[in-house]
PDB file of C-alpha atoms in Angstrom:
ATOM      1  CA  UNK A1195      12.517   5.457   8.013  1.00  0.00           C
ATOM      2  CA  UNK A1196       9.485   2.893   7.796  1.00  0.00           C
ATOM      3  CA  UNK A1197       5.881   3.470   7.249  1.00  0.00           C
ATOM      4  CA  UNK A1198       3.161   1.194   6.986  1.00  0.00           C
ATOM      5  CA  UNK A1199       1.421   1.078   3.361  1.00  0.00           C
ATOM      6  CA  UNK A1200      -1.532   2.804   2.592  1.00  0.00           C
ATOM      7  CA  UNK A1201      -4.871   1.339   0.985  1.00  0.00           C
ATOM      8  CA  UNK A1202      -3.221   3.551  -2.265  1.00  0.00           C
ATOM      9  CA  UNK A1203       0.070   3.028  -3.570  1.00  0.00           C
ATOM     10  CA  UNK A1204       2.439   4.579  -6.079  1.00  0.00           C
ATOM     11  CA  UNK A1205       3.939   1.815  -8.567  1.00  0.00           C
ATOM     12  CA  UNK A1206       6.461   3.691 -11.037  1.00  0.00           C
ATOM     13  CA  UNK A1207       6.819   1.131 -13.519  1.00  0.00           C
ATOM     14  CA  UNK A1208      10.296   1.140 -15.000  1.00  0.00           C
ATOM     15  CA  UNK A1209      11.424  -0.494 -18.672  1.00  0.00           C
ATOM     16  CA  UNK A1210      13.945  -0.321 -21.120  1.00  0.00           C
ATOM     17  CA  UNK A1211      13.049   1.740 -24.545  1.00  0.00           C
ATOM     18  CA  UNK A1212      13.482   1.205 -27.705  1.00  0.00           C
ATOM     19  CA  UNK A1213      16.941   2.462 -28.410  1.00  0.00           C
ATOM     20  CA  UNK A1214      18.790   0.954 -26.405  1.00  0.00           C
ATOM     21  CA  UNK A1215      19.760  -0.414 -22.521  1.00  0.00           C
ATOM     22  CA  UNK A1216      20.140   3.394 -21.705  1.00  0.00           C
ATOM     23  CA  UNK A1217      16.947   4.443 -22.556  1.00  0.00           C
ATOM     24  CA  UNK A1218      15.185   3.769 -19.565  1.00  0.00           C
ATOM     25  CA  UNK A1219      11.667   4.655 -18.986  1.00  0.00           C
ATOM     26  CA  UNK A1220       8.929   4.843 -16.349  1.00  0.00           C
ATOM     27  CA  UNK A1221       5.283   5.632 -15.972  1.00  0.00           C
ATOM     28  CA  UNK A1222       3.335   6.327 -12.479  1.00  0.00           C
ATOM     29  CA  UNK A1223       0.198   4.593 -11.402  1.00  0.00           C
ATOM     30  CA  UNK A1224      -2.012   4.857  -8.343  1.00  0.00           C
ATOM     31  CA  UNK A1225      -3.101   1.417  -7.424  1.00  0.00           C
ATOM     32  CA  UNK A1226      -6.301   1.403  -4.706  1.00  0.00           C
ATOM     33  CA  UNK A1227      -4.637  -1.358  -2.688  1.00  0.00           C
ATOM     34  CA  UNK A1228      -1.892  -2.470  -0.754  1.00  0.00           C
ATOM     35  CA  UNK A1229       1.087  -4.310  -2.940  1.00  0.00           C
ATOM     36  CA  UNK A1230       2.706  -7.116  -1.283  1.00  0.00           C
ATOM     37  CA  UNK A1231       4.443  -8.810  -4.007  1.00  0.00           C
ATOM     38  CA  UNK A1232       4.746  -8.379  -7.944  1.00  0.00           C
ATOM     39  CA  UNK A1233       1.746 -10.682  -8.361  1.00  0.00           C
ATOM     40  CA  UNK A1234      -0.302  -7.288  -7.065  1.00  0.00           C
ATOM     41  CA  UNK A1235       0.749  -5.241  -9.678  1.00  0.00           C
ATOM     42  CA  UNK A1236      -1.963  -5.240 -12.615  1.00  0.00           C
ATOM     43  CA  UNK A1237      -0.362  -4.922 -16.057  1.00  0.00           C
ATOM     44  CA  UNK A1238      -0.047  -1.061 -17.732  1.00  0.00           C
ATOM     45  CA  UNK A1239      -0.350   0.333 -21.422  1.00  0.00           C
ATOM     46  CA  UNK A1240       1.545   2.929 -23.130  1.00  0.00           C
ATOM     47  CA  UNK A1241       2.280   3.847 -26.746  1.00  0.00           C
ATOM     48  CA  UNK A1242       5.395   2.718 -28.096  1.00  0.00           C
ATOM     49  CA  UNK A1243       5.477   5.105 -31.019  1.00  0.00           C
ATOM     50  CA  UNK A1244       6.603   7.558 -28.668  1.00  0.00           C
ATOM     51  CA  UNK A1245       9.474   5.082 -27.059  1.00  0.00           C
ATOM     52  CA  UNK A1246      10.348   3.734 -30.791  1.00  0.00           C
ATOM     53  CA  UNK A1247       9.274   0.536 -29.584  1.00  0.00           C
ATOM     54  CA  UNK A1248       5.915  -0.018 -31.814  1.00  0.00           C
ATOM     55  CA  UNK A1249       4.739   1.091 -35.417  1.00  0.00           C
ATOM     56  CA  UNK A1250       2.398   3.899 -36.156  1.00  0.00           C
ATOM     57  CA  UNK A1251      -0.376   1.069 -36.831  1.00  0.00           C
ATOM     58  CA  UNK A1252      -0.083  -1.112 -33.745  1.00  0.00           C
ATOM     59  CA  UNK A1253       1.081   1.269 -30.933  1.00  0.00           C
ATOM     60  CA  UNK A1254       0.042  -0.166 -27.820  1.00  0.00           C
ATOM     61  CA  UNK A1255       2.383  -1.870 -25.719  1.00  0.00           C
ATOM     62  CA  UNK A1256       2.321  -3.621 -22.714  1.00  0.00           C
ATOM     63  CA  UNK A1257       4.332  -3.603 -19.635  1.00  0.00           C
ATOM     64  CA  UNK A1258       4.408  -6.716 -17.079  1.00  0.00           C
ATOM     65  CA  UNK A1259       6.162  -6.028 -14.050  1.00  0.00           C
ATOM     66  CA  UNK A1260       8.372  -8.853 -13.238  1.00  0.00           C
ATOM     67  CA  UNK A1261      10.458  -7.716 -10.095  1.00  0.00           C
ATOM     68  CA  UNK A1262       9.094  -5.721  -7.101  1.00  0.00           C
ATOM     69  CA  UNK A1263      11.438  -3.010  -4.735  1.00  0.00           C
ATOM     70  CA  UNK A1264      10.121  -0.039  -2.336  1.00  0.00           C
ATOM     71  CA  UNK A1265      10.413   3.220  -3.953  1.00  0.00           C
ATOM     72  CA  UNK A1266      13.082   5.142  -2.181  1.00  0.00           C
ATOM     73  CA  UNK A1267      12.191   8.463  -3.798  1.00  0.00           C
ATOM     74  CA  UNK A1268       8.840   8.351  -1.820  1.00  0.00           C
ATOM     75  CA  UNK A1269       9.312   6.331   0.979  1.00  0.00           C
ATOM     76  CA  UNK A1270       6.291   7.300   3.024  1.00  0.00           C
ATOM     77  CA  UNK A1271       2.897   5.067   2.413  1.00  0.00           C
ATOM     78  CA  UNK A1272       4.615   1.789   0.763  1.00  0.00           C
ATOM     79  CA  UNK A1273       4.980   3.049  -3.196  1.00  0.00           C
ATOM     80  CA  UNK A1274       6.639   0.413  -5.224  1.00  0.00           C
ATOM     81  CA  UNK A1275       9.137   0.023  -8.085  1.00  0.00           C
ATOM     82  CA  UNK A1276       7.990  -2.553 -10.681  1.00  0.00           C
ATOM     83  CA  UNK A1277      10.420  -3.332 -13.487  1.00  0.00           C
ATOM     84  CA  UNK A1278       8.942  -4.725 -16.278  1.00  0.00           C
ATOM     85  CA  UNK A1279       8.716  -6.487 -19.681  1.00  0.00           C
ATOM     86  CA  UNK A1280       7.339  -5.121 -22.789  1.00  0.00           C
ATOM     87  CA  UNK A1281       4.952  -7.079 -24.831  1.00  0.00           C
ATOM     88  CA  UNK A1282       2.659  -6.581 -27.401  1.00  0.00           C
ATOM     89  CA  UNK A1283      -1.288  -6.975 -26.966  1.00  0.00           C
ATOM     90  CA  UNK A1284      -0.963 -10.072 -29.041  1.00  0.00           C
ATOM     91  CA  UNK A1285       1.386 -11.783 -26.195  1.00  0.00           C
ATOM     92  CA  UNK A1286       5.064 -11.597 -28.160  1.00  0.00           C
ATOM     93  CA  UNK A1287       7.842  -9.855 -26.426  1.00  0.00           C
ATOM     94  CA  UNK A1288       9.523  -6.850 -27.529  1.00  0.00           C
TER      95      UNK A1288
END
């Protein structure tokens, strides 16, 4: 089942949480453009305290997309899954 991408696509950002490799996390975001490559996916952020990835006094964590796949769970409209690395706002990997 293939469909042309919409001008608005859902990207599901997926990353490993702070308690180990089985702690998979995700966050969906609607992007108002056609996503063709991982370079088209903007960075996202989340509160790292909830995932044991940041202290209370500096809780922002940046998601940097590294790999992009067609979303098999939302195949209509060209939606994507982005596998991400986690970074501090200062540019240090977590």
